[in-house]
């Protein structure tokens, strides 16, 4: 009789910082009903992986779930897989953190579930050849990757019916290929189609293996799938057909370990750097991504996709670090914190137990700051979601603060670090003390790219530039109706009709201390809509660090440039406040021409407080308007001595205190992005610009002074 082995695997994940209601919905609609259904079919076996952030949430909200897990493990229905605990992209974190994260998860599985994991789930199936060694050194026996990885090594579908062995410097690792056709059939097509496909690959030897391992969320959480999979009975129908096939004898449902015990690898393989096929599109720049998508559809229409797919190479995961500066900022922050933690650990003696505990807590926060989702963007990936980026910064800032307690045990300190922190070949300036930390890019206009308020573990500059995406060309096609039984990769949904009105693209990275020169005719509306004229060359132009004083926490940045026909020098002096969280700012605009400089000068500041229309986050006391205005409002106000943004939820307010009254413009920064739920508009930050109309005579100087103060709000009671 012809027969075949089948492995079905589930990967369940929610990112660090996701909302409780998302966890709960995923639990009720996906994680719980799937295991409850599996309990009804004791003959079926599956692979099972859940990430650390989700385990942590389950411990606090649904500890009864572990009872169900243990029953299924004891019945040999589930084989659990390990992973790095907080689900980072393994290839990009330091080697010392790779093994630390994997060890943490493996120990947890043993202590909590009594399970010893031999295999590892690769986050987003991102593979780089060097990973074989650290994985093997951490005790991992096997992993599973997509068939696309193997096809990229020149292998045909008929060769992908088993597992292979790879190695790095003598360290061996087994790799199972995931079948993409099964990934797309399950659960989006009638269950008979997947069963028929499995039967079609059976042979007389009975040694063939097919693997379907994918996100557990597509069984109930993805749009339309709960009704399709559970209410309309897809899952029970599929499980029933699997059980019948096993009874008939032509299907053998096993786990990876069971298959490896009875079957040797089919040979050696050396896979190229890759992820699943869709990721190779998402990581490309927008124009290249759109071209790649068109080629894919063209080949599909011609019926040539299976023939040509092995030779289609899109981008790799690391492209996201070049595609999105905001991703690179988080990544470099993570590397910097990891390096400082490793150095701090060398300072301690074995008997310093309290200090070791402090650094252990820092390590846990570092690991959370490595969770992958906020570092990239596609149909999945959370770069466009401010709360997920905030969770990364929150944990990294907390880790940094704990490290500071070891390296600066006396508490107060001021440092000015000059180094290429973001790996762009130019120096950044990191001005920091125990209250605030600001990073300035000399290359990019002397712009502040990070402004950390340490007590709240909050990066005030956690914003995102409005930039073109390949899928923006499809925004106008999107509708609001879900087609059941169809993959989310094949649908265009939208949460809001008319989003094409918000497809505005920024000319520069978002940050603070961005030095604009405008005509008097410009307005907040023009800036929001991207139809203004920049009259100077200071935005994005290189600045020099001309003064650095750690005693006072003072830096001076300077650029010689042009505003229309005028030769102009802009000097900005930033100094940390001695007794408050914040900085003193002094701007000097020097006219070096022989004729007057008549222009509007407007340095841009972005404040990302995680909510544009929340009642506990607002502008306060806007001149000429009501006392409170939402952070997604637009307007201008005159004669401001103090301009404030309040965040009651996180317990602080940001004040711009002007030495002389100033006009202030404001508008929201909102992006249009895509997720599994469709296209959506997302508030990223509030853009605030003090505006001064200058009349500067030749060789004269305009001076503006103000403070940016972050005030801790008093809590009632």
XYZ file of C-alpha atoms in Angstrom:
717
model
C 0.000 0.000 0.000
C 1.202 3.473 -0.777
C 1.680 5.526 2.376
C 3.184 8.764 3.641
C 4.278 10.381 6.898
C 2.716 13.703 7.910
C 3.875 16.220 10.528
C 1.559 19.066 11.503
C 2.994 21.851 13.632
C 1.580 24.920 15.353
C 3.455 28.078 16.281
C 1.614 30.400 18.702
C 2.924 33.886 19.373
C 1.930 37.295 20.663
C 4.578 40.005 20.820
C 5.939 41.745 23.880
C 3.746 44.774 24.539
C 0.630 43.628 22.721
C -2.749 44.542 24.188
C -4.421 42.222 26.690
C -7.588 42.101 24.614
C -5.601 40.767 21.629
C -4.101 38.013 23.786
C -7.561 37.169 25.119
C -9.195 37.070 21.703
C -6.391 34.857 20.382
C -6.793 32.546 23.366
C -10.567 32.216 23.056
C -10.690 31.988 19.258
C -7.524 30.044 18.468
C -5.266 28.606 21.167
C -7.941 27.095 23.416
C -10.408 25.688 20.847
C -7.627 24.056 18.844
C -6.329 22.064 21.808
C -9.869 21.278 22.963
C -10.609 19.880 19.511
C -7.363 17.909 19.477
C -8.372 16.303 22.785
C -11.263 14.656 20.931
C -8.834 12.906 18.552
C -6.315 10.982 20.692
C -4.764 9.245 17.668
C -3.504 12.522 16.192
C -0.043 13.876 17.003
C 1.232 17.394 16.470
C 4.244 19.621 16.974
C 3.608 22.526 19.327
C 5.447 25.776 19.922
C 4.450 28.767 22.019
C 6.674 31.774 22.655
C 7.755 33.213 25.986
C 5.603 36.375 25.874
C 2.521 34.216 25.324
C 3.497 31.721 28.031
C 3.968 34.653 30.431
C 0.498 35.974 29.627
C -1.088 32.534 29.966
C 0.532 32.101 33.385
C -1.165 35.255 34.605
C -4.524 34.967 32.850
C -5.276 31.319 32.027
C -3.139 28.942 34.099
C -5.732 26.232 33.407
C -4.406 26.101 29.836
C -1.288 24.363 31.145
C -3.399 21.508 32.506
C -4.682 20.895 28.989
C -1.156 21.079 27.587
C 0.176 18.572 30.105
C -2.587 16.072 29.329
C -1.807 16.228 25.608
C 1.940 15.941 26.246
C 1.423 12.966 28.566
C -0.761 11.309 25.902
C 2.103 11.789 23.399
C -0.141 13.935 21.225
C 2.107 16.982 21.448
C 5.856 17.327 21.049
C 6.926 20.787 22.203
C 9.633 22.811 20.508
C 11.980 25.261 22.137
C 13.056 28.666 20.810
C 14.687 31.843 22.025
C 12.326 32.791 24.866
C 11.235 36.239 23.679
C 11.080 35.301 19.962
C 13.903 37.397 18.484
C 15.257 37.049 14.968
C 17.998 34.695 16.069
C 20.487 35.623 13.350
C 20.795 39.267 14.377
C 21.200 39.110 18.159
C 24.624 38.616 19.776
C 25.744 35.006 20.149
C 25.828 35.314 23.947
C 22.128 36.230 23.855
C 21.239 33.442 21.414
C 22.161 30.718 23.866
C 20.844 32.696 26.838
C 17.396 32.991 25.278
C 17.272 29.344 24.143
C 18.443 28.070 27.529
C 15.775 30.143 29.267
C 13.013 28.616 27.135
C 14.283 25.030 27.347
C 14.571 25.275 31.122
C 11.042 26.709 31.332
C 9.578 23.861 29.245
C 11.262 21.275 31.449
C 10.258 22.866 34.744
C 6.706 23.894 33.776
C 5.622 21.118 31.410
C 8.075 18.318 32.112
C 9.055 18.375 28.441
C 12.555 18.114 27.021
C 12.563 19.823 23.637
C 14.910 18.585 20.920
C 13.767 20.890 18.121
C 13.629 24.656 17.788
C 11.173 26.978 16.068
C 12.931 29.697 14.048
C 11.200 33.068 14.360
C 9.820 34.023 10.941
C 11.913 31.120 9.614
C 14.796 33.554 9.140
C 17.836 31.442 8.348
C 21.475 32.358 7.883
C 24.074 29.601 7.375
C 26.188 30.502 10.405
C 23.300 29.610 12.746
C 23.985 25.867 12.615
C 26.861 26.226 15.052
C 25.220 28.246 17.880
C 22.057 26.141 17.603
C 23.992 22.894 17.911
C 26.046 24.320 20.773
C 22.784 25.102 22.590
C 21.676 21.473 22.289
C 19.230 21.862 19.389
C 18.868 18.717 17.262
C 16.565 19.965 14.493
C 14.692 22.957 13.085
C 12.084 23.391 10.368
C 12.267 25.880 7.493
C 10.274 26.534 4.330
C 10.612 24.586 1.113
C 11.607 27.933 -0.434
C 14.890 27.776 1.504
C 15.637 24.384 -0.043
C 14.546 25.435 -3.531
C 17.002 28.307 -3.237
C 19.709 25.653 -2.910
C 18.574 24.109 -6.208
C 16.443 21.294 -4.815
C 13.263 20.097 -6.538
C 9.925 19.416 -4.778
C 10.465 15.663 -5.203
C 13.625 15.945 -3.113
C 11.796 17.649 -0.237
C 10.073 14.575 1.165
C 12.304 14.025 4.168
C 14.844 15.930 6.227
C 18.455 16.945 5.644
C 21.624 17.548 7.593
C 23.635 20.758 7.580
C 26.678 21.828 9.555
C 28.911 24.745 10.419
C 32.500 24.222 11.544
C 31.748 20.619 12.451
C 28.503 21.333 14.332
C 25.576 19.437 12.776
C 21.874 20.262 12.632
C 18.880 18.554 11.006
C 16.403 20.622 8.959
C 12.853 19.685 7.908
C 11.236 21.455 4.908
C 7.739 22.945 5.343
C 5.471 22.401 2.353
C 4.082 25.730 1.104
C 1.160 24.139 -0.743
C -0.076 22.600 2.505
C 0.457 25.941 4.285
C -1.883 27.572 1.780
C -4.451 24.762 1.676
C -4.734 24.509 5.473
C -7.200 25.856 6.591
C -8.277 28.000 3.626
C -9.511 25.239 1.313
C -11.986 22.419 1.973
C -10.247 19.806 4.148
C -10.545 17.173 1.415
C -8.091 19.121 -0.750
C -5.294 18.832 1.815
C -6.057 15.131 2.324
C -6.020 14.514 -1.432
C -2.699 16.316 -1.745
C -1.193 14.190 1.023
C -2.441 11.030 -0.698
C -0.950 12.175 -4.009
C 2.551 12.204 -2.495
C 2.319 8.733 -0.937
C 4.440 5.970 -2.456
C 5.130 2.262 -2.058
C 8.233 2.785 0.084
C 6.187 4.690 2.644
C 9.226 6.809 3.552
C 8.031 10.150 2.182
C 7.275 12.951 4.633
C 5.261 16.153 4.233
C 5.288 18.941 6.827
C 2.717 21.659 7.482
C 3.977 23.953 10.243
C 2.578 27.458 10.511
C 1.031 30.113 12.732
C -1.609 28.822 15.126
C -3.424 32.148 14.811
C -4.622 31.274 11.326
C -6.864 28.703 13.013
C -9.333 31.196 14.457
C -7.715 34.617 14.906
C -7.058 35.717 11.337
C -10.023 37.562 9.786
C -12.929 35.232 9.065
C -11.170 32.072 10.238
C -12.976 31.498 13.552
C -16.304 31.073 11.804
C -14.734 28.985 9.026
C -12.507 26.772 11.177
C -14.702 26.190 14.229
C -18.271 27.398 13.783
C -18.580 25.831 10.327
C -16.582 22.795 11.414
C -13.488 22.868 9.194
C -11.172 21.694 11.996
C -13.293 18.736 13.058
C -13.786 17.721 9.437
C -10.035 17.849 8.840
C -9.170 15.957 12.017
C -11.805 13.338 11.193
C -10.343 12.840 7.723
C -6.845 12.535 9.207
C -8.065 9.906 11.660
C -9.775 7.963 8.876
C -6.625 8.085 6.735
C -4.580 6.763 9.651
C -7.106 3.981 10.207
C -6.904 3.077 6.523
C -3.143 2.850 6.946
C -1.938 5.142 4.167
C -1.242 8.138 6.468
C 1.159 8.025 9.412
C 0.901 11.145 11.577
C 4.094 11.567 13.604
C 6.265 14.140 15.326
C 9.687 15.224 14.117
C 11.507 13.207 16.767
C 9.525 10.076 15.955
C 10.336 10.421 12.272
C 14.046 10.992 12.958
C 14.238 7.884 15.134
C 13.039 5.690 12.275
C 14.473 7.503 9.258
C 17.945 8.831 8.430
C 18.489 12.210 6.755
C 18.317 12.233 2.969
C 21.673 13.928 2.635
C 23.611 17.097 3.308
C 22.290 20.539 2.453
C 23.619 24.084 2.730
C 20.782 26.565 2.579
C 21.083 30.216 1.538
C 20.058 33.147 3.700
C 16.262 33.303 3.432
C 12.889 33.425 5.155
C 9.479 32.346 3.878
C 8.751 33.532 0.357
C 6.366 36.366 1.294
C 9.036 37.937 3.504
C 11.332 38.251 0.493
C 8.790 40.671 -1.007
C 8.059 42.667 2.140
C 11.716 43.397 2.869
C 12.365 45.005 -0.525
C 12.275 48.783 -1.079
C 8.820 49.911 -2.279
C 9.528 50.203 -5.995
C 11.457 46.938 -6.109
C 8.782 45.268 -4.007
C 6.027 46.382 -6.377
C 8.014 45.137 -9.387
C 8.644 41.814 -7.662
C 4.919 41.441 -6.879
C 4.004 42.148 -10.511
C 6.488 39.517 -11.698
C 5.022 36.956 -9.305
C 1.474 37.617 -10.553
C 2.677 37.492 -14.154
C 4.321 34.100 -13.652
C 1.259 32.816 -11.781
C -1.009 33.868 -14.644
C 1.320 32.087 -17.072
C 1.309 28.941 -14.934
C 5.104 29.147 -14.540
C 5.406 29.938 -10.836
C 6.441 26.447 -9.738
C 9.072 26.393 -12.479
C 10.544 29.827 -11.755
C 10.082 30.253 -8.007
C 13.455 28.695 -7.052
C 15.155 31.421 -9.093
C 13.133 34.350 -7.742
C 15.199 36.091 -5.079
C 13.685 39.007 -3.232
C 15.130 40.676 -0.169
C 16.447 39.158 3.049
C 15.243 39.978 6.547
C 18.173 42.293 7.304
C 16.916 44.583 4.517
C 14.403 45.932 7.040
C 17.284 47.574 8.908
C 18.104 49.541 5.753
C 14.518 50.047 4.592
C 13.374 51.543 7.901
C 15.720 53.788 9.879
C 13.369 53.428 12.829
C 14.003 49.671 12.885
C 17.741 50.243 12.743
C 17.526 52.690 15.666
C 15.925 50.043 17.876
C 18.348 47.391 16.700
C 21.438 49.493 17.436
C 20.020 50.439 20.828
C 19.561 46.740 21.576
C 23.133 45.903 20.558
C 24.487 48.779 22.635
C 22.563 47.663 25.732
C 23.661 44.053 25.237
C 27.293 45.121 24.988
C 27.063 47.330 28.093
C 25.443 44.490 30.024
C 28.215 42.083 29.054
C 30.852 44.598 30.179
C 29.018 45.348 33.425
C 28.954 41.643 34.275
C 32.755 41.573 34.188
C 32.872 44.239 36.925
C 31.158 42.100 39.554
C 32.669 39.704 42.047
C 30.915 36.378 42.761
C 29.734 37.472 46.228
C 27.896 40.607 44.989
C 24.508 38.886 45.006
C 22.330 42.001 44.884
C 24.281 43.420 41.952
C 24.068 40.091 40.113
C 20.290 40.131 40.613
C 20.155 43.657 39.205
C 21.971 42.555 36.063
C 19.835 39.414 35.803
C 16.793 41.688 35.714
C 18.544 43.821 33.093
C 19.147 40.682 31.025
C 15.465 39.730 31.156
C 14.555 43.225 29.946
C 17.176 43.060 27.210
C 15.716 39.758 26.014
C 12.229 41.309 25.884
C 13.700 44.189 23.896
C 14.847 41.653 21.289
C 11.318 40.419 20.442
C 11.212 40.529 16.651
C 7.781 41.895 15.753
C 8.421 45.630 16.122
C 11.589 45.465 14.018
C 9.932 44.689 10.660
C 6.812 45.144 8.583
C 4.717 43.142 6.129
C 1.250 41.625 6.385
C 2.626 40.627 9.774
C 5.308 42.441 11.729
C 4.618 45.363 14.037
C 6.940 48.215 13.055
C 3.965 50.463 12.259
C 2.363 49.795 15.665
C 3.568 52.386 18.210
C 2.714 50.264 21.258
C 4.956 47.429 20.047
C 7.874 49.773 19.342
C 7.252 51.342 22.744
C 7.553 47.930 24.407
C 10.976 47.459 22.802
C 12.218 50.850 23.981
C 10.583 50.474 27.384
C 12.449 47.249 28.084
C 15.765 48.443 26.659
C 15.598 51.691 28.641
C 14.834 49.748 31.809
C 17.740 47.381 31.124
C 20.012 50.374 30.567
C 18.839 51.955 33.811
C 19.637 48.791 35.781
C 23.084 48.637 34.196
C 23.644 52.274 35.173
C 23.091 51.306 38.812
C 26.104 49.016 38.561
C 28.373 51.244 36.475
C 27.366 54.440 38.322
C 26.574 53.266 41.867
C 26.512 56.832 43.231
C 23.414 57.624 41.169
C 23.865 60.928 39.376
C 26.075 61.053 36.294
C 26.394 62.870 32.988
C 27.926 61.347 29.869
C 28.490 62.523 26.328
C 29.365 59.642 24.036
C 30.485 60.269 20.458
C 30.402 57.144 18.324
C 28.846 55.627 15.221
C 25.891 54.261 17.166
C 23.659 53.502 14.170
C 26.346 52.051 11.863
C 25.906 54.617 9.083
C 29.602 55.516 8.916
C 29.143 58.822 10.781
C 29.193 59.713 14.453
C 26.170 60.221 16.651
C 26.210 62.085 19.958
C 24.602 60.453 22.990
C 23.906 62.991 25.737
C 22.598 61.280 28.842
C 22.220 61.353 32.585
C 20.085 59.407 35.049
C 16.924 61.294 34.000
C 17.085 61.676 30.203
C 18.996 60.378 27.215
C 19.154 62.049 23.788
C 20.856 60.755 20.646
C 21.722 63.258 17.897
C 22.623 62.331 14.330
C 25.326 64.698 13.080
C 24.907 63.393 9.550
C 21.129 63.892 9.455
C 20.741 67.559 10.297
C 21.859 67.358 13.916
C 18.473 65.737 14.506
C 17.595 64.050 17.778
C 16.531 60.498 16.952
C 15.894 59.388 20.533
C 14.715 61.262 23.634
C 14.362 58.909 26.595
C 12.586 59.897 29.775
C 14.235 57.357 32.060
C 11.820 57.349 35.061
C 8.891 56.304 32.823
C 11.041 54.097 30.517
C 9.637 56.137 27.643
C 11.200 57.229 24.343
C 9.421 60.448 23.397
C 10.741 60.089 19.827
C 9.297 56.653 19.142
C 7.725 57.790 15.880
C 7.757 56.714 12.249
C 8.267 58.522 8.993
C 5.405 58.487 6.485
C 6.929 56.613 3.576
C 5.825 54.816 0.449
C 5.026 51.116 0.632
C 4.624 48.771 -2.334
C 1.077 47.881 -1.275
C -0.084 51.514 -1.275
C -1.013 51.082 -4.937
C -3.774 48.722 -3.751
C -5.326 50.959 -1.080
C -8.008 52.236 -3.453
C -9.034 48.633 -4.276
C -9.681 47.621 -0.674
C -13.108 46.743 0.671
C -14.561 45.842 4.044
C -15.994 42.374 3.305
C -14.030 39.241 4.241
C -14.037 36.343 1.787
C -14.215 33.252 3.960
C -11.906 30.388 3.165
C -9.466 32.649 1.330
C -5.934 33.399 2.548
C -5.239 36.889 3.869
C -2.412 37.064 1.319
C -5.066 37.155 -1.432
C -7.425 39.813 -0.025
C -7.427 43.621 0.129
C -9.343 44.744 3.209
C -9.542 48.155 4.831
C -10.638 49.381 8.233
C -11.515 52.825 6.868
C -12.788 53.916 3.464
C -10.853 56.719 1.751
C -7.417 56.030 3.211
C -5.775 57.093 -0.048
C -6.277 60.690 1.185
C -3.626 60.040 3.826
C -0.935 58.714 1.494
C 1.497 61.551 2.174
C 5.236 60.853 2.227
C 7.757 62.683 4.377
C 10.911 64.157 2.873
C 12.979 63.545 5.982
C 13.203 61.230 8.960
C 11.021 62.106 11.911
C 12.813 63.327 15.016
C 13.400 66.568 16.912
C 15.625 69.613 16.440
C 14.900 69.495 12.684
C 15.682 72.992 11.433
C 13.211 74.305 8.836
C 13.204 77.623 6.999
C 9.865 78.514 5.370
C 8.156 81.403 3.674
C 5.524 83.286 5.650
C 2.795 81.636 3.540
C 3.295 78.139 4.942
C 0.909 76.576 7.464
C 0.417 73.443 9.578
C -1.950 72.159 6.887
C 0.747 72.492 4.220
C 3.234 70.578 6.342
C 0.788 67.807 7.139
C -0.086 67.415 3.463
C 3.537 67.583 2.317
C 3.000 70.574 -0.006
C 5.395 73.055 1.601
C 8.667 74.468 0.261
C 11.883 74.032 2.213
C 13.998 77.173 1.697
C 17.118 76.110 3.607
C 19.549 73.200 3.348
C 19.648 72.432 7.062
C 17.109 69.590 7.164
C 19.180 66.462 6.655
C 22.399 68.415 6.119
C 25.488 67.485 8.186
C 26.191 69.326 11.442
C 29.436 69.500 13.394
C 29.896 68.925 17.102
C 31.854 72.047 18.080
C 31.582 71.816 21.868
C 31.158 69.003 24.362
C 31.253 69.494 28.136
C 30.395 66.579 30.425
C 30.598 68.813 33.505
C 27.510 70.742 32.448
C 26.040 68.174 30.048
C 26.327 70.675 27.225
C 26.809 70.108 23.505
C 26.964 72.598 20.650
C 26.014 71.610 17.103
C 26.716 73.892 14.161
C 26.148 74.013 10.416
C 27.196 76.551 7.785
C 24.571 76.453 5.058
C 22.244 78.473 2.862
C 18.725 79.836 3.102
C 17.709 80.857 -0.419
C 20.606 83.199 -1.326
C 21.748 83.915 2.224
C 24.777 82.351 3.832
C 23.534 81.266 7.244
C 24.995 79.569 10.302
C 22.677 77.663 12.616
C 23.963 76.880 16.085
C 21.993 74.785 18.534
C 23.163 74.398 22.098
C 21.585 71.667 24.203
C 22.333 71.307 27.896
C 20.834 68.890 30.400
C 18.926 70.536 33.244
C 20.682 70.259 36.625
C 17.648 69.445 38.766
C 14.905 68.393 36.329
C 14.364 65.893 33.545
C 14.917 67.794 30.338
C 17.187 70.129 28.417
C 17.865 73.823 27.996
C 17.890 74.777 24.306
C 19.435 77.799 22.645
C 19.181 78.426 18.906
C 21.321 80.989 17.112
C 20.651 81.905 13.489
C 23.524 83.993 12.124
C 23.161 85.890 8.852
C 26.576 85.919 7.136
C 25.303 87.625 3.979
C 25.424 91.286 2.986
C 21.632 91.558 2.842
C 18.857 90.883 5.381
C 17.505 87.428 6.143
C 13.704 87.613 6.043
C 12.307 84.167 6.667
C 10.305 81.945 9.025
C 12.451 79.670 11.205
C 10.673 76.603 12.615
C 12.567 73.805 14.373
C 10.489 70.626 14.332
C 9.846 68.430 17.374
C 7.935 65.156 17.364
C 6.399 63.710 20.508
C 5.095 60.148 20.367
C 2.759 59.613 23.328
C 0.979 56.494 22.000
C -2.471 57.885 21.368
C -3.888 60.630 19.199
C -7.454 60.713 20.471
C -7.361 59.472 24.062
C -8.884 61.509 26.870
C -5.810 61.004 29.068
C -3.333 62.205 26.404
C -3.731 65.785 25.192
C -2.356 69.250 24.504
C -3.048 71.596 27.405
C -3.964 75.291 27.497
C -3.727 76.064 23.804
C -4.077 79.819 23.326
C -7.368 80.759 21.670
C -8.852 77.263 22.048
C -10.318 75.170 24.834
C -7.994 74.063 27.619
C -7.490 70.592 26.137
C -7.011 69.473 22.553
C -6.424 65.891 21.370
C -2.938 64.984 20.225
C -4.200 64.262 16.713
C -5.537 67.813 16.352
C -4.058 70.419 14.013
C -3.728 74.152 14.491
C -1.581 77.063 15.569
C -1.526 79.226 18.659
C 0.092 82.571 19.407
C 2.058 84.006 22.323
C 2.881 80.745 24.054
C 5.032 80.976 27.149
C 4.390 77.298 27.825
C 3.180 74.675 25.372
C 2.379 71.300 26.954
C 1.563 67.721 26.058
C 0.115 65.542 28.818
C 0.194 61.768 29.173
C -1.747 60.931 32.313
C -1.658 57.211 31.564
C 2.143 57.096 31.742
C 2.351 59.756 34.425
C 4.214 62.654 32.828
C 3.851 65.883 30.878
C 6.189 67.495 28.355
C 6.497 71.281 28.567
C 8.104 73.640 26.079
C 8.869 76.732 28.164
C 9.838 79.723 26.008
C 11.925 82.629 27.261
C 9.944 84.901 24.923
C 6.374 84.170 23.767
C 6.304 82.043 20.615
C 3.858 80.960 17.959
C 3.433 77.162 17.832
C 2.145 74.981 14.998
C 0.959 71.433 15.522
C -0.333 68.559 13.406
C -0.565 64.754 13.701
C 1.743 62.326 11.919
C -0.432 59.462 10.666
C 0.629 56.540 8.491
C -1.288 54.119 6.272
C -0.139 50.538 6.718
C -1.259 46.991 6.105
C -1.860 44.178 8.581
C -3.675 40.844 8.534
C -6.854 42.820 9.317
C -6.416 45.143 6.324
C -5.265 48.689 5.615
C -5.392 51.068 8.570
C -4.492 54.612 9.591
C -2.172 54.784 12.600
C -1.296 57.818 14.715
C 2.485 57.906 15.131
C 3.273 61.223 16.829
C 2.390 64.864 17.285
C 4.546 67.274 15.316
C 5.156 70.553 17.162
C 6.980 73.521 15.636
C 7.712 76.835 17.361
C 7.751 79.419 14.562
C 9.663 82.701 14.529
C 9.446 85.267 11.713
C 13.012 86.500 11.324
C 14.347 89.867 10.197
C 18.078 89.395 10.672
C 20.381 92.108 9.381
C 23.778 91.247 7.851
C 26.235 89.792 10.390
C 23.541 89.843 13.071
C 22.200 86.993 15.173
C 18.716 85.814 16.062
C 18.577 83.986 19.403
C 15.758 81.799 20.735
C 15.896 80.121 24.130
C 13.522 77.596 25.627
C 13.452 74.542 27.835
C 11.999 71.105 27.216
C 10.978 69.763 30.615
C 9.468 66.359 31.338
C 7.445 66.607 34.526
C 6.370 63.622 36.577
C 2.662 63.972 37.315
C 1.409 63.559 40.833
C -0.922 60.636 41.365
C -4.056 61.089 43.407
C -3.956 59.526 46.823
